[in-house]
Amino acid sequence: MSKLSEMSKLSVKDARDESSIGKTTLIQGWVRTRRDSKAGFSFIEINDGSSQGNIQIVAPAELENYESEVKALTAGCSISAEGEIVESGGRGQKTEMQASQVVVHGWADPETYPLQKKRHSFEKLREWAHLRPRTNTFGAVARVRNGICNSIHQFYQERGFLYVHTPVITASDCEGAGEMFQVTTMNLDEIAKNAIENLNYKFDFFDRPSYLTVSGQLSAETYACALGKVYTFGPTFRAENSNTSRHLAEFWMIEPEMAFYDLSDNMDLAEAFIKRIVADSLSQCGEDMEFFNDRIDESHTLLEVLNSLVENEFVRLPYTEAIEILEKSDQKFEFPVQWGVDLQSEHERFLTETHFKNPVILFDYPKRIKPFYMYCNDDDKTVRAMDVLVPNVGEIIGGSQREHRLDVLESRMKDQGLDVGDYWWYTDLRRFGTVPHAGFGLGLERAVQFVTSMGNIRDVIAFPRTPGNAEF
Ligand code: 4AD
Ligand code: MG
């Protein structure tokens, strides 16, 4: 191994490129397959996560460990191979390695290694979430997710936004939906054993009930109302008991918040933001995006849909007009629609997939179904909320212009049963130098789902947290 470790290394991705032909190098990764030729040598396909494609190692019989080790390699074994990158005659590959040495680091018993050559369902692979990144699909998801995160930071940094970190533990319920995970250091077993009914939070860590955050928005607003344009990018938690393909109990959210922005500025930013993520994925993750189009998207139209999104303007439509379209449509919905109801996923998808065949930004929702912080329109019935809907996913962004008038905000809080005193710091922003401001939240996993066409949100995050599920 000493000789090997001194060599310059190439990733499989770089070694697959023609420019590497003629280089003597070291490649390290995990075996996907091994095939022995009658002519007395073996082909070993390895992958190291750097690209969708593998590289073929040609291992000649002259290797000292050829009979003892090389011919025993199976899927999942880890190896280092030294040799020269040469032009390949094989289909679908420009290069291969002619190995002069192969070192085996770890064996993977074929009787018990779960990832054998046969295709496994995504449901099955969730049970092996610790091994699934070794498959083509999950490797591709991880690379595209990484690319999206990179684009997100670039997008905001280029526009002069400050990246701020908002707390994970909080005492306030931003969305007012009561779906928070409580955080406590009190001993629940003791409480249950002693049948304590009225908890005294003086004995809890923070002297008060506290929770994992559902959104960083309220904290982000404090920074926007001082520094202008900020964004957060962090984990958020919701104890919604919804077992759908679009909900997680722990997900990542990007929340830009801008002072001196109104709803229309907010929509412009959201549209540019999604377009940037999609355009970068197409231009920077080409090989993986082709894989999703050809192997994952059943209609093979993913690339077409994404390219069209980048080129066309999003539809912008008031909620009230959306309801009229839904009421007039011949579509049978499980949940009936009428003005005032919250739209279900089936309605959102009808609008974006069937009716407009385009991303849609819905705005001016009934105030009764939206949180306290949204700006009240003069009609006193609607608030300046906006949701961005995209095909296959439905809602990908939720946001609004914020209520910056102290009296209106306080009355909205009271209407929704909130204790105004608990939010004294939030209302202070309206007391001292208040400004119109706006922002939104993009669900990272929904964005990855949209870009990759993966059907279930559990398959675009490494270790999904859903009701009854916190393994790994
Ligand atoms: O629409 P939501 O609830 O908006 C907010 O939380 C605002 N405070 C954001 C803001 O204005 N700063 O959530 C925003 C987005 C949704 O559009 C969706 O993409 C995602 O977060 N999301 C979820 N993603 C996965 N699992 C869940 N349970 C989600 N709930 C929301
Ligand atoms: Mg929402």
Short mmCIF file of C-alpha atoms and ligand atoms in Angstrom, two decimals:
data_model
loop_
_atom_site.label_atom_id
_atom_site.label_comp_id
_atom_site.label_asym_id
_atom_site.label_seq_id
_atom_site.Cartn_x
_atom_site.Cartn_y
_atom_site.Cartn_z
CA MET A 1 0.00 0.00 0.00
CA SER A 2 2.92 2.39 0.59
CA LYS A 3 3.63 2.59 -3.13
CA LEU A 4 -0.04 3.23 -3.89
CA SER A 5 -0.50 5.95 -1.32
CA GLU A 6 2.23 8.05 -2.91
CA MET A 7 0.48 8.11 -6.28
CA SER A 8 -1.61 11.01 -7.50
CA LYS A 9 -5.28 10.09 -7.34
CA LEU A 10 -7.98 10.62 -9.92
CA SER A 11 -11.70 10.58 -9.22
CA VAL A 12 -13.70 8.20 -11.38
CA LYS A 13 -15.30 11.26 -12.96
CA ASP A 14 -11.94 12.68 -14.05
CA ALA A 15 -10.56 9.29 -15.05
CA ARG A 16 -13.55 8.85 -17.39
CA ASP A 17 -12.55 11.98 -19.27
CA GLU A 18 -10.42 11.59 -22.40
CA SER A 19 -7.95 14.14 -21.08
CA SER A 20 -6.79 11.51 -18.56
CA ILE A 21 -5.58 9.08 -21.23
CA GLY A 22 -1.89 8.33 -20.73
CA LYS A 23 -1.86 9.21 -17.03
CA THR A 24 -0.59 6.70 -14.50
CA THR A 25 -2.72 7.12 -11.46
CA LEU A 26 -4.62 5.70 -8.49
CA ILE A 27 -8.37 5.16 -8.45
CA GLN A 28 -10.32 4.17 -5.34
CA GLY A 29 -13.91 3.13 -4.93
CA TRP A 30 -16.48 0.39 -4.51
CA VAL A 31 -16.93 -2.52 -6.89
CA ARG A 32 -20.18 -2.56 -8.83
CA THR A 33 -19.50 -5.71 -10.90
CA ARG A 34 -16.69 -8.06 -11.88
CA ARG A 35 -16.53 -10.09 -15.06
CA ASP A 36 -13.80 -12.60 -15.92
CA SER A 37 -12.73 -12.96 -19.52
CA LYS A 38 -11.81 -16.30 -21.01
CA ALA A 39 -8.56 -14.74 -22.13
CA GLY A 40 -7.44 -14.74 -18.50
CA PHE A 41 -8.09 -11.26 -17.11
CA SER A 42 -10.96 -9.53 -15.32
CA PHE A 43 -13.03 -6.39 -15.79
CA ILE A 44 -13.89 -4.63 -12.55
CA GLU A 45 -16.39 -1.77 -12.66
CA ILE A 46 -15.92 0.68 -9.82
CA ASN A 47 -17.69 3.80 -8.66
CA ASP A 48 -16.56 6.40 -6.12
CA GLY A 49 -19.60 8.70 -6.09
CA SER A 50 -17.98 11.40 -8.23
CA SER A 51 -20.14 10.62 -11.26
CA GLN A 52 -23.03 8.57 -12.53
CA GLY A 53 -20.73 6.47 -14.70
CA ASN A 54 -18.28 3.83 -13.45
CA ILE A 55 -14.78 3.20 -14.64
CA GLN A 56 -13.65 -0.17 -15.85
CA ILE A 57 -10.46 -1.57 -14.37
CA VAL A 58 -8.79 -4.20 -16.51
CA ALA A 59 -6.98 -6.54 -14.10
CA PRO A 60 -4.50 -8.92 -15.80
CA ALA A 61 -3.78 -12.44 -14.54
CA GLU A 62 -0.19 -11.39 -13.83
CA LEU A 63 -1.27 -9.46 -10.73
CA GLU A 64 0.15 -11.29 -7.71
CA ASN A 65 -3.22 -11.40 -5.98
CA TYR A 66 -5.19 -12.19 -9.16
CA GLU A 67 -6.29 -15.71 -8.23
CA SER A 68 -6.43 -15.14 -4.48
CA GLU A 69 -8.25 -11.80 -4.39
CA VAL A 70 -9.18 -10.17 -7.71
CA LYS A 71 -11.22 -13.17 -8.79
CA ALA A 72 -13.07 -13.11 -5.48
CA LEU A 73 -14.22 -9.44 -5.78
CA THR A 74 -17.97 -8.92 -5.62
CA ALA A 75 -20.33 -5.94 -5.50
CA GLY A 76 -19.64 -3.66 -2.54
CA CYS A 77 -15.95 -4.51 -2.01
CA SER A 78 -13.67 -1.48 -1.70
CA ILE A 79 -10.43 -1.34 -3.68
CA SER A 80 -7.56 0.85 -4.80
CA ALA A 81 -6.23 0.27 -8.30
CA GLU A 82 -3.03 1.63 -9.76
CA GLY A 83 -2.36 1.76 -13.47
CA GLU A 84 -2.51 3.68 -16.69
CA ILE A 85 -5.66 5.27 -18.10
CA VAL A 86 -6.02 4.08 -21.68
CA GLU A 87 -8.54 4.49 -24.45
CA SER A 88 -11.36 1.97 -24.14
CA GLY A 89 -12.91 -0.09 -26.88
CA GLY A 90 -15.96 -0.74 -24.69
CA ARG A 91 -19.36 0.81 -25.36
CA GLY A 92 -20.37 3.88 -23.34
CA GLN A 93 -16.90 4.58 -22.03
CA LYS A 94 -14.02 6.53 -23.49
CA THR A 95 -11.41 5.32 -21.04
CA GLU A 96 -10.49 2.42 -18.80
CA MET A 97 -7.62 1.58 -16.49
CA GLN A 98 -4.99 -1.03 -17.26
CA ALA A 99 -4.16 -2.04 -13.71
CA SER A 100 -0.67 -2.84 -12.47
CA GLN A 101 -1.78 -3.29 -8.87
CA VAL A 102 -5.09 -3.88 -7.08
CA VAL A 103 -5.40 -3.59 -3.30
CA VAL A 104 -8.53 -4.81 -1.55
CA HIS A 105 -9.52 -2.74 1.49
CA GLY A 106 -12.79 -4.37 2.49
CA TRP A 107 -14.78 -7.39 1.46
CA ALA A 108 -18.59 -7.48 1.15
CA ASP A 109 -20.04 -10.94 1.68
CA PRO A 110 -22.32 -11.56 -1.33
CA GLU A 111 -24.61 -13.69 0.83
CA THR A 112 -25.44 -10.77 3.11
CA TYR A 113 -24.62 -7.56 1.16
CA PRO A 114 -28.07 -6.16 0.34
CA LEU A 115 -27.23 -4.28 -2.87
CA GLN A 116 -26.97 -7.10 -5.35
CA LYS A 117 -27.27 -6.52 -9.05
CA LYS A 118 -31.06 -6.89 -9.17
CA ARG A 119 -33.04 -3.65 -8.98
CA HIS A 120 -34.57 -2.90 -5.61
CA SER A 121 -37.70 -0.81 -5.08
CA PHE A 122 -37.28 2.61 -3.45
CA GLU A 123 -39.41 1.33 -0.54
CA LYS A 124 -36.96 -1.51 0.03
CA LEU A 125 -33.97 0.82 -0.25
CA ARG A 126 -35.42 3.02 2.52
CA GLU A 127 -34.77 0.10 4.86
CA TRP A 128 -31.12 0.32 3.83
CA ALA A 129 -30.82 4.10 3.95
CA HIS A 130 -27.22 3.70 5.14
CA LEU A 131 -26.27 1.83 1.94
CA ARG A 132 -28.56 3.37 -0.66
CA PRO A 133 -26.16 6.24 -1.51
CA ARG A 134 -24.12 3.52 -3.24
CA THR A 135 -26.82 3.09 -5.87
CA ASN A 136 -27.02 5.08 -9.12
CA THR A 137 -30.24 6.83 -8.16
CA PHE A 138 -29.24 7.94 -4.68
CA GLY A 139 -25.78 8.98 -5.79
CA ALA A 140 -27.43 11.16 -8.44
CA VAL A 141 -29.89 12.62 -5.91
CA ALA A 142 -27.04 13.48 -3.54
CA ARG A 143 -25.05 15.21 -6.29
CA VAL A 144 -28.03 17.20 -7.59
CA ARG A 145 -29.05 18.17 -4.03
CA ASN A 146 -25.51 19.41 -3.42
CA GLY A 147 -25.57 21.37 -6.67
CA ILE A 148 -28.87 23.00 -5.72
CA CYS A 149 -27.51 24.08 -2.33
CA ASN A 150 -24.53 25.62 -4.05
CA SER A 151 -26.77 27.53 -6.50
CA ILE A 152 -28.92 28.78 -3.63
CA HIS A 153 -26.00 30.38 -1.82
CA GLN A 154 -24.60 31.81 -5.05
CA PHE A 155 -27.97 33.27 -6.05
CA TYR A 156 -28.34 35.21 -2.80
CA GLN A 157 -24.69 36.10 -2.33
CA GLU A 158 -24.52 37.56 -5.85
CA ARG A 159 -27.51 39.75 -4.98
CA GLY A 160 -26.01 41.08 -1.75
CA PHE A 161 -28.15 39.09 0.69
CA LEU A 162 -26.64 38.23 4.07
CA TYR A 163 -26.80 34.63 5.21
CA VAL A 164 -28.17 34.65 8.77
CA HIS A 165 -28.61 31.75 11.15
CA THR A 166 -31.87 31.70 13.06
CA PRO A 167 -32.49 29.57 16.15
CA VAL A 168 -33.48 25.93 15.95
CA ILE A 169 -35.06 26.05 19.40
CA THR A 170 -37.78 28.65 19.83
CA ALA A 171 -40.75 29.58 22.02
CA SER A 172 -42.89 31.00 19.19
CA ASP A 173 -45.09 29.18 16.69
CA CYS A 174 -44.49 31.07 13.46
CA GLU A 175 -47.09 29.32 11.34
CA GLY A 176 -49.63 29.08 14.17
CA ALA A 177 -50.53 25.59 13.03
CA GLY A 178 -49.63 23.95 16.35
CA GLU A 179 -47.46 21.33 14.72
CA MET A 180 -44.42 21.79 16.87
CA PHE A 181 -42.11 19.28 18.50
CA GLN A 182 -41.67 20.21 22.14
CA VAL A 183 -38.13 20.35 23.54
CA THR A 184 -37.73 19.56 27.21
CA THR A 185 -35.23 18.35 29.76
CA MET A 186 -38.01 17.32 32.14
CA ASN A 187 -38.25 13.61 32.76
CA LEU A 188 -41.42 12.43 31.05
CA ASP A 189 -41.35 9.05 32.80
CA GLU A 190 -41.30 10.78 36.20
CA ILE A 191 -44.10 13.10 35.15
CA ALA A 192 -46.21 10.17 34.01
CA LYS A 193 -45.39 8.06 37.08
CA ASN A 194 -46.38 10.83 39.46
CA ALA A 195 -49.41 11.73 37.38
CA ILE A 196 -48.39 15.39 37.37
CA GLU A 197 -51.14 17.39 35.72
CA ASN A 198 -50.00 20.98 35.78
CA LEU A 199 -46.40 21.13 34.69
CA ASN A 200 -44.27 23.76 36.31
CA TYR A 201 -41.97 24.99 33.58
CA LYS A 202 -39.72 26.52 36.22
CA PHE A 203 -38.22 23.03 36.26
CA ASP A 204 -37.66 22.92 32.53
CA PHE A 205 -34.43 24.05 30.86
CA PHE A 206 -35.72 27.32 29.42
CA ASP A 207 -38.23 28.12 32.22
CA ARG A 208 -40.97 27.99 29.59
CA PRO A 209 -42.36 25.66 26.94
CA SER A 210 -40.01 25.54 23.96
CA TYR A 211 -40.07 23.85 20.59
CA LEU A 212 -38.10 22.99 17.47
CA THR A 213 -38.67 25.76 14.94
CA VAL A 214 -41.19 25.38 12.10
CA SER A 215 -39.70 28.38 10.27
CA GLY A 216 -36.95 30.93 10.79
CA GLN A 217 -39.07 33.73 9.39
CA LEU A 218 -39.86 35.76 12.50
CA SER A 219 -36.19 35.93 13.46
CA ALA A 220 -35.18 36.62 9.84
CA GLU A 221 -37.56 39.59 9.83
CA THR A 222 -35.60 41.21 12.68
CA TYR A 223 -32.42 41.08 10.59
CA ALA A 224 -34.13 42.20 7.38
CA CYS A 225 -35.49 45.20 9.31
CA ALA A 226 -31.92 46.23 10.08
CA LEU A 227 -29.76 44.91 7.25
CA GLY A 228 -32.13 45.00 4.30
CA LYS A 229 -31.82 41.66 2.53
CA VAL A 230 -31.11 38.41 4.37
CA TYR A 231 -31.72 34.69 3.95
CA THR A 232 -31.74 31.69 6.21
CA PHE A 233 -31.00 28.12 5.18
CA GLY A 234 -31.58 25.59 7.89
CA PRO A 235 -33.52 22.64 9.19
CA THR A 236 -37.15 23.06 10.21
CA PHE A 237 -39.44 20.64 12.00
CA ARG A 238 -43.15 19.93 11.77
CA ALA A 239 -45.05 17.31 13.68
CA GLU A 240 -47.78 17.09 11.03
CA ASN A 241 -49.25 13.66 11.02
CA SER A 242 -49.42 13.54 7.24
CA ASN A 243 -48.03 10.46 5.59
CA THR A 244 -47.77 11.86 2.08
CA SER A 245 -45.09 11.79 -0.57
CA ARG A 246 -44.53 15.54 0.01
CA HIS A 247 -44.23 15.91 3.78
CA LEU A 248 -41.34 15.32 6.13
CA ALA A 249 -41.18 15.95 9.87
CA GLU A 250 -37.66 17.36 9.39
CA PHE A 251 -36.89 19.31 6.25
CA TRP A 252 -34.62 22.15 5.10
CA MET A 253 -35.95 25.53 4.23
CA ILE A 254 -34.45 28.59 2.55
CA GLU A 255 -36.13 31.79 3.69
CA PRO A 256 -35.17 35.12 2.11
CA GLU A 257 -36.57 38.21 3.83
CA MET A 258 -36.37 41.69 2.33
CA ALA A 259 -37.05 45.16 3.70
CA PHE A 260 -38.74 47.63 1.33
CA TYR A 261 -40.22 44.78 -0.74
CA ASP A 262 -43.86 44.33 -1.62
CA LEU A 263 -45.67 41.22 -2.83
CA SER A 264 -44.86 41.83 -6.46
CA ASP A 265 -41.11 42.21 -5.72
CA ASN A 266 -41.39 39.01 -3.70
CA MET A 267 -42.89 37.14 -6.66
CA ASP A 268 -40.15 38.42 -8.98
CA LEU A 269 -37.48 37.13 -6.63
CA ALA A 270 -39.17 33.74 -6.15
CA GLU A 271 -39.46 33.25 -9.89
CA ALA A 272 -35.84 34.20 -10.57
CA PHE A 273 -34.73 31.95 -7.70
CA ILE A 274 -36.47 28.82 -8.99
CA LYS A 275 -35.30 29.49 -12.52
CA ARG A 276 -31.72 29.78 -11.31
CA ILE A 277 -31.86 26.47 -9.41
CA VAL A 278 -33.29 24.68 -12.42
CA ALA A 279 -30.93 26.28 -14.96
CA ASP A 280 -27.87 25.43 -12.84
CA SER A 281 -29.01 21.83 -12.37
CA LEU A 282 -29.41 21.45 -16.13
CA SER A 283 -26.07 23.00 -16.97
CA GLN A 284 -23.97 21.59 -14.13
CA CYS A 285 -25.44 18.13 -13.47
CA GLY A 286 -26.01 17.09 -17.08
CA GLU A 287 -25.21 13.40 -16.73
CA ASP A 288 -27.40 12.99 -13.64
CA MET A 289 -30.23 15.01 -15.15
CA GLU A 290 -30.24 12.74 -18.21
CA PHE A 291 -30.40 9.77 -15.89
CA PHE A 292 -33.48 11.22 -14.15
CA ASN A 293 -35.13 11.99 -17.47
CA ASP A 294 -34.48 8.55 -18.95
CA ARG A 295 -34.70 6.26 -15.93
CA ILE A 296 -36.83 7.93 -13.26
CA ASP A 297 -39.41 10.18 -14.94
CA GLU A 298 -42.00 7.82 -16.36
CA SER A 299 -43.01 10.17 -19.16
CA HIS A 300 -39.38 11.07 -19.99
CA THR A 301 -40.35 14.73 -20.23
CA LEU A 302 -38.37 16.02 -17.25
CA LEU A 303 -35.74 17.88 -19.28
CA GLU A 304 -38.44 19.36 -21.50
CA VAL A 305 -40.48 20.57 -18.50
CA LEU A 306 -37.43 22.09 -16.81
CA ASN A 307 -36.16 23.78 -19.97
CA SER A 308 -39.57 25.28 -20.58
CA LEU A 309 -39.73 26.55 -16.99
CA VAL A 310 -36.49 28.45 -17.45
CA GLU A 311 -37.69 30.07 -20.68
CA ASN A 312 -41.28 30.99 -19.85
CA GLU A 313 -42.87 33.40 -17.44
CA PHE A 314 -44.74 31.93 -14.50
CA VAL A 315 -48.49 32.48 -14.44
CA ARG A 316 -49.59 34.90 -11.69
CA LEU A 317 -53.16 34.52 -10.54
CA PRO A 318 -55.23 35.73 -7.57
CA TYR A 319 -56.66 32.96 -5.41
CA THR A 320 -60.19 34.13 -6.23
CA GLU A 321 -59.64 33.53 -9.97
CA ALA A 322 -58.09 30.15 -9.26
CA ILE A 323 -61.24 29.14 -7.38
CA GLU A 324 -63.36 30.18 -10.37
CA ILE A 325 -61.22 28.04 -12.70
CA LEU A 326 -61.47 25.07 -10.36
CA GLU A 327 -65.24 25.46 -9.94
CA LYS A 328 -65.77 25.63 -13.70
CA SER A 329 -63.53 22.66 -14.48
CA ASP A 330 -64.96 19.22 -15.23
CA GLN A 331 -62.39 17.63 -12.99
CA LYS A 332 -63.76 15.51 -10.10
CA PHE A 333 -61.97 16.54 -6.90
CA GLU A 334 -61.94 14.55 -3.70
CA PHE A 335 -62.18 17.81 -1.72
CA PRO A 336 -64.82 20.20 -3.08
CA VAL A 337 -63.72 23.77 -3.77
CA GLN A 338 -65.37 27.05 -2.92
CA TRP A 339 -64.07 30.50 -2.02
CA GLY A 340 -62.49 30.37 1.43
CA VAL A 341 -61.14 26.80 1.46
CA ASP A 342 -57.47 25.98 1.64
CA LEU A 343 -56.35 24.44 -1.64
CA GLN A 344 -55.46 20.77 -1.54
CA SER A 345 -52.62 19.24 -3.47
CA GLU A 346 -55.09 17.90 -6.10
CA HIS A 347 -56.29 21.46 -6.81
CA GLU A 348 -52.81 22.90 -6.97
CA ARG A 349 -51.66 20.18 -9.32
CA PHE A 350 -54.70 20.59 -11.56
CA LEU A 351 -53.86 24.27 -11.98
CA THR A 352 -50.17 23.86 -12.72
CA GLU A 353 -50.15 20.50 -14.54
CA THR A 354 -53.45 20.40 -16.41
CA HIS A 355 -54.85 23.89 -16.74
CA PHE A 356 -51.81 26.14 -17.22
CA LYS A 357 -49.12 23.51 -17.85
CA ASN A 358 -46.75 26.02 -16.33
CA PRO A 359 -45.61 27.09 -12.86
CA VAL A 360 -48.27 29.25 -11.20
CA ILE A 361 -47.95 31.86 -8.47
CA LEU A 362 -51.24 32.16 -6.59
CA PHE A 363 -51.69 35.24 -4.43
CA ASP A 364 -54.18 37.16 -2.26
CA TYR A 365 -55.52 34.24 -0.23
CA PRO A 366 -58.43 34.45 2.24
CA LYS A 367 -57.08 35.82 5.49
CA ARG A 368 -58.93 33.21 7.55
CA ILE A 369 -56.71 30.38 6.29
CA LYS A 370 -53.37 32.18 6.58
CA PRO A 371 -51.06 33.04 9.52
CA PHE A 372 -51.22 36.29 11.51
CA TYR A 373 -48.15 37.94 9.99
CA MET A 374 -49.45 38.44 6.44
CA TYR A 375 -50.37 41.91 5.16
CA CYS A 376 -54.13 42.55 5.11
CA ASN A 377 -55.55 43.83 1.84
CA ASP A 378 -58.03 46.72 1.80
CA ASP A 379 -60.91 44.31 1.03
CA ASP A 380 -60.38 43.03 4.61
CA LYS A 381 -60.99 39.51 3.27
CA THR A 382 -57.65 38.60 1.74
CA VAL A 383 -53.99 38.83 2.69
CA ARG A 384 -50.92 39.36 0.51
CA ALA A 385 -49.91 35.71 0.57
CA MET A 386 -48.34 33.84 -2.32
CA ASP A 387 -47.73 30.19 -3.07
CA VAL A 388 -45.62 29.01 -6.00
CA LEU A 389 -46.97 25.81 -7.56
CA VAL A 390 -44.99 23.62 -9.94
CA PRO A 391 -45.91 20.48 -11.92
CA ASN A 392 -45.50 17.10 -10.15
CA VAL A 393 -44.94 18.67 -6.76
CA GLY A 394 -47.59 21.36 -6.21
CA GLU A 395 -46.60 23.96 -3.59
CA ILE A 396 -42.85 24.50 -3.59
CA ILE A 397 -42.76 28.01 -2.06
CA GLY A 398 -45.00 29.75 0.47
CA GLY A 399 -44.54 33.42 1.34
CA SER A 400 -46.11 36.83 1.76
CA GLN A 401 -45.74 40.52 2.22
CA ARG A 402 -45.65 41.03 5.99
CA GLU A 403 -48.07 43.11 8.04
CA HIS A 404 -45.99 46.12 9.04
CA ARG A 405 -48.82 48.17 10.63
CA LEU A 406 -48.74 47.65 14.38
CA ASP A 407 -52.48 48.02 15.04
CA VAL A 408 -53.50 45.64 12.25
CA LEU A 409 -50.87 43.08 13.30
CA GLU A 410 -51.96 43.11 16.93
CA SER A 411 -55.58 42.70 16.04
CA ARG A 412 -54.74 39.76 13.74
CA MET A 413 -52.78 38.13 16.55
CA LYS A 414 -55.70 38.47 18.94
CA ASP A 415 -58.08 37.04 16.30
CA GLN A 416 -55.86 33.98 16.08
CA GLY A 417 -55.71 33.51 19.84
CA LEU A 418 -52.06 34.51 20.24
CA ASP A 419 -50.76 36.27 23.32
CA VAL A 420 -49.50 39.61 21.95
CA GLY A 421 -47.16 39.94 24.94
CA ASP A 422 -45.26 36.79 23.93
CA TYR A 423 -44.37 38.43 20.62
CA TRP A 424 -43.26 41.78 22.07
CA TRP A 425 -39.96 41.71 20.18
CA TYR A 426 -41.74 40.96 16.89
CA THR A 427 -44.21 43.82 17.33
CA ASP A 428 -41.30 46.12 18.31
CA LEU A 429 -40.18 45.95 14.67
CA ARG A 430 -43.46 47.72 13.86
CA ARG A 431 -43.07 50.12 16.75
CA PHE A 432 -39.62 51.38 15.77
CA GLY A 433 -38.94 52.25 12.15
CA THR A 434 -41.44 49.91 10.54
CA VAL A 435 -41.10 49.24 6.80
CA PRO A 436 -43.01 47.26 4.21
CA HIS A 437 -41.21 43.94 3.87
CA ALA A 438 -41.74 40.51 2.40
CA GLY A 439 -40.23 37.06 2.14
CA PHE A 440 -40.88 33.44 1.41
CA GLY A 441 -39.77 29.90 2.19
CA LEU A 442 -38.62 27.31 -0.33
CA GLY A 443 -38.74 23.70 0.85
CA LEU A 444 -35.37 22.29 -0.22
CA GLU A 445 -36.64 18.72 -0.53
CA ARG A 446 -39.59 19.81 -2.66
CA ALA A 447 -37.13 21.63 -4.93
CA VAL A 448 -34.95 18.51 -5.21
CA GLN A 449 -38.06 16.43 -5.91
CA PHE A 450 -39.08 18.79 -8.66
CA VAL A 451 -35.66 18.90 -10.31
CA THR A 452 -35.11 15.12 -10.14
CA SER A 453 -38.72 13.91 -10.65
CA MET A 454 -38.30 11.61 -7.66
CA GLY A 455 -41.83 10.62 -6.64
CA ASN A 456 -41.38 10.46 -2.88
CA ILE A 457 -39.85 13.15 -0.70
CA ARG A 458 -38.36 10.41 1.53
CA ASP A 459 -35.97 9.63 -1.32
CA VAL A 460 -34.42 13.08 -1.68
CA ILE A 461 -33.13 13.43 1.89
CA ALA A 462 -30.51 11.13 3.37
CA PHE A 463 -32.39 9.97 6.45
CA PRO A 464 -36.08 10.88 6.29
CA ARG A 465 -38.02 11.62 9.46
CA THR A 466 -41.72 10.79 9.14
CA PRO A 467 -44.40 9.65 11.61
CA GLY A 468 -43.15 6.49 13.31
CA ASN A 469 -39.79 6.70 11.59
CA ALA A 470 -36.49 7.91 13.03
CA GLU A 471 -34.20 5.01 12.15
CA PHE A 472 -30.58 5.78 11.18
O1 4AD B 1 -45.71 27.52 3.29
P1 4AD B 1 -44.86 27.36 4.52
O2 4AD B 1 -45.49 26.77 5.71
O3 4AD B 1 -44.30 28.83 4.82
C1 4AD B 1 -43.57 29.20 5.90
O4 4AD B 1 -43.14 28.46 6.75
C2 4AD B 1 -43.22 30.66 5.90
N1 4AD B 1 -42.89 31.04 7.28
C3 4AD B 1 -42.08 30.90 4.95
C4 4AD B 1 -41.70 32.34 4.87
O5 4AD B 1 -42.49 33.15 4.41
N2 4AD B 1 -40.50 32.69 5.27
O6 4AD B 1 -43.57 26.51 4.15
C5 4AD B 1 -42.70 26.93 3.13
C6 4AD B 1 -42.32 25.76 2.23
C7 4AD B 1 -43.51 25.09 1.55
O7 4AD B 1 -43.89 25.79 0.40
C8 4AD B 1 -42.93 23.73 1.22
O8 4AD B 1 -42.10 23.80 0.07
C9 4AD B 1 -42.05 23.46 2.42
O9 4AD B 1 -41.75 24.71 3.00
N3 4AD B 1 -42.71 22.61 3.41
C10 4AD B 1 -42.43 21.31 3.61
N4 4AD B 1 -41.56 20.49 3.00
C11 4AD B 1 -41.50 19.22 3.43
N5 4AD B 1 -42.24 18.71 4.44
C12 4AD B 1 -43.14 19.50 5.08
N6 4AD B 1 -43.85 19.02 6.09
C13 4AD B 1 -43.26 20.87 4.67
N7 4AD B 1 -44.02 21.91 5.09
C14 4AD B 1 -43.66 22.96 4.31
MG MG B 2 -47.55 26.87 2.66
#
